[in-house]
């Protein structure tokens, strides 16, 4: 019996990750037989001015500290934050992360004990017991400008006193004719991995009409209920939801969809 084809052998997978952050997703897609191409939706840049350093010190000196992304951890380290430093006097610092990739970044920075929700969303994080009763509590949030608005809004409504450190900035990435050419010449069935509404919005606004139509004919693989609604609003023909925003989670959902499609 001849060996079976890889599960995504007739697919191409589009990554909308920020500039320089496509490798893990595209390597995993290629291992499953897909072609992989990048359409960066964001460019991330460090904020290393004195006010940012002061804000980070204030956030890190709270008894509870939330990191909203791996980038928040990386740029904190660039600002010489000592992740394993002492907690505020008389307290035990509790660190929260939004997703397993952020947990991994914190561990690389020297923090082993991190609380993370099963669902890598703001709603999942807000559901953790450590963030339920926070009236009067000081909580540090390490993030980007306009990052996780629901999270900070809900914590304030619960009475928390927030120290927000915006350690990096997001801006639209520059897409070139080469990006469009690769998309328009991709063969097979398309899938777009969507983990950021901002990245999706930037890409759809930046590409020519033909490329935008090619994207919207593809399957949108999203990582949350909120992104599912956004992808439908953007008029993707097919939207599927993954259990996690990681490469493994996104591609597992696509493999399931691809296998079911074969039997229709």
XYZ file of C-alpha atoms in Angstrom, residues 5-237:
233
model
C -0.238 11.975 1.524
C 0.485 14.530 4.279
C -2.768 15.983 5.663
C -2.238 19.435 4.115
C -0.529 18.399 0.866
C -2.999 20.339 -1.298
C -3.008 23.509 0.846
C -1.107 26.730 1.341
C -1.087 28.447 4.724
C -0.838 32.227 5.136
C 0.695 33.672 8.294
C -0.336 37.175 9.377
C 2.122 37.202 12.282
C 4.292 40.287 12.893
C 7.466 40.817 10.890
C 10.068 38.213 11.808
C 7.643 35.922 13.661
C 6.448 33.564 10.908
C 8.987 30.746 11.208
C 7.280 28.462 13.741
C 3.888 28.510 12.039
C 5.218 28.106 8.505
C 7.681 25.361 9.461
C 4.853 23.446 11.131
C 2.618 23.939 8.073
C 5.329 22.678 5.712
C 5.868 19.628 7.912
C 2.196 18.789 7.278
C 2.654 19.110 3.520
C 1.387 22.674 2.989
C 3.124 25.539 1.264
C 3.653 28.458 3.605
C 3.749 32.158 2.910
C 3.909 35.263 5.056
C 1.818 38.415 4.878
C 2.980 40.308 7.964
C 0.153 42.306 9.445
C 2.170 44.144 12.073
C 5.587 45.535 12.850
C 6.559 45.581 16.529
C 9.034 48.102 17.903
C 10.458 48.511 21.393
C 9.656 51.539 23.512
C 12.847 52.202 25.443
C 12.379 55.761 26.698
C 12.578 56.746 30.342
C 8.776 57.012 30.909
C 8.400 53.411 29.652
C 11.110 52.209 32.035
C 9.393 53.968 34.935
C 6.021 52.462 33.953
C 7.567 48.982 33.762
C 9.113 49.362 37.213
C 5.708 50.369 38.585
C 3.966 47.425 36.929
C 6.587 44.914 38.023
C 6.380 46.117 41.620
C 2.682 45.201 41.865
C 1.762 42.023 43.752
C -0.026 40.744 40.630
C 1.460 41.203 37.149
C -0.081 40.266 33.797
C 1.910 39.827 30.574
C -0.373 39.928 27.552
C 1.979 38.493 24.895
C 5.423 36.965 24.300
C 6.460 40.340 22.856
C 5.571 42.015 26.165
C 8.016 39.664 27.870
C 10.762 40.093 25.261
C 10.642 43.869 25.337
C 10.541 43.896 29.136
C 13.758 41.897 29.135
C 15.258 44.409 26.693
C 14.429 47.087 29.231
C 16.536 45.091 31.721
C 13.643 43.948 33.846
C 14.928 41.207 36.153
C 12.091 38.689 35.818
C 13.182 36.711 38.867
C 13.678 39.803 41.034
C 12.256 40.154 44.516
C 8.554 40.758 45.010
C 7.336 43.894 46.782
C 8.138 43.853 50.507
C 5.740 41.689 52.495
C 4.029 40.206 49.420
C 4.311 37.311 47.016
C 4.248 38.304 43.382
C 1.770 36.362 41.237
C 2.431 36.409 37.502
C -0.265 35.781 34.876
C 0.218 35.081 31.182
C -2.176 35.193 28.259
C -1.398 31.892 26.538
C 1.265 29.200 26.496
C 3.620 31.127 24.200
C 3.753 33.908 26.791
C 4.372 31.317 29.514
C 7.301 29.943 27.499
C 8.750 33.444 27.076
C 8.473 34.063 30.829
C 10.223 30.780 31.595
C 13.065 31.746 29.283
C 13.255 35.013 31.230
C 13.628 33.096 34.496
C 10.052 32.781 35.802
C 8.831 29.235 36.300
C 5.593 29.754 38.242
C 3.070 31.456 35.998
C -0.731 31.221 35.985
C -2.352 30.833 32.572
C -5.968 30.256 31.499
C -7.007 27.228 29.496
C -8.474 29.573 26.904
C -5.835 32.031 25.650
C -8.220 35.011 25.621
C -8.897 38.022 27.826
C -12.116 36.325 28.923
C -10.183 33.206 29.909
C -7.669 35.223 31.903
C -10.409 37.172 33.683
C -11.962 33.854 34.702
C -8.939 32.789 36.764
C -9.576 32.823 40.541
C -6.583 35.093 41.123
C -8.244 37.874 39.117
C -11.800 37.472 40.401
C -11.714 39.494 43.653
C -9.455 42.433 42.888
C -11.207 45.438 44.451
C -8.448 47.763 45.655
C -5.708 45.444 44.409
C -2.661 46.784 42.562
C -2.174 44.923 39.291
C 0.548 45.508 36.736
C -0.245 44.970 33.067
C 2.663 44.704 30.623
C 1.395 45.145 27.086
C 1.320 47.388 23.979
C -0.699 50.569 23.422
C -4.374 49.638 23.013
C -3.479 46.074 23.962
C -6.224 43.955 25.538
C -8.752 46.733 26.074
C -11.351 44.290 27.409
C -8.900 43.002 30.014
C -8.017 46.390 31.479
C -11.610 47.617 31.230
C -12.941 44.630 33.181
C -10.210 44.801 35.831
C -11.002 48.468 36.433
C -14.716 47.659 36.687
C -13.803 45.086 39.342
C -12.059 47.836 41.311
C -8.423 47.057 40.551
C -5.788 49.802 40.512
C -3.767 49.249 37.353
C -0.159 50.095 36.570
C 0.099 49.724 32.793
C 3.466 49.458 31.047
C 3.269 49.726 27.262
C 6.695 48.319 26.418
C 6.293 48.035 22.663
C 4.330 49.613 19.846
C 2.453 48.056 16.933
C 2.226 49.550 13.463
C 1.184 48.199 10.042
C 3.920 46.275 8.258
C 4.934 47.278 4.745
C 3.698 44.742 2.215
C 5.510 44.577 -1.122
C 4.618 43.420 -4.623
C 6.533 40.218 -3.859
C 4.088 39.383 -1.047
C 1.138 39.824 -3.413
C 2.824 37.851 -6.191
C 3.402 34.852 -3.919
C -0.225 34.908 -2.784
C -1.697 35.189 -6.272
C 0.522 32.362 -7.538
C -0.055 29.996 -4.622
C -1.537 26.659 -5.665
C -4.124 24.566 -3.913
C -6.573 25.446 -1.166
C -5.791 28.444 1.010
C -5.956 28.961 4.758
C -5.275 32.200 6.632
C -4.284 31.915 10.297
C -5.863 34.817 12.186
C -4.766 35.529 15.757
C -5.008 39.341 15.674
C -7.873 41.493 14.421
C -5.459 44.390 13.916
C -3.142 42.302 11.715
C -6.080 41.056 9.642
C -7.433 44.575 9.192
C -4.016 45.903 8.165
C -3.433 43.184 5.568
C -6.897 43.412 4.014
C -6.474 47.179 3.710
C -2.970 46.994 2.237
C -3.229 44.362 -0.498
C -4.683 44.941 -4.011
C -8.237 43.832 -4.790
C -7.185 40.556 -6.434
C -5.082 39.547 -3.454
C -7.843 40.518 -1.022
C -10.291 38.352 -2.968
C -7.837 35.435 -2.847
C -7.572 35.788 0.920
C -11.334 35.907 1.412
C -11.749 32.731 -0.678
C -9.432 30.999 1.777
C -10.416 29.341 5.038
C -9.938 31.684 7.995
C -8.539 29.727 10.951
C -9.222 31.869 14.018
C -8.286 31.523 17.666
C -11.295 32.968 19.520
C -15.027 33.602 19.342
C -14.322 37.335 18.888
C -12.038 36.695 15.901
C -14.593 34.287 14.465
C -17.141 37.110 14.336
C -14.566 39.500 12.851
C -13.645 37.019 10.110
C -17.306 36.546 9.221
C -17.737 40.330 9.096
C -14.732 40.538 6.753
C -16.643 38.142 4.446
C -14.406 35.076 4.542
C -16.299 32.261 2.857
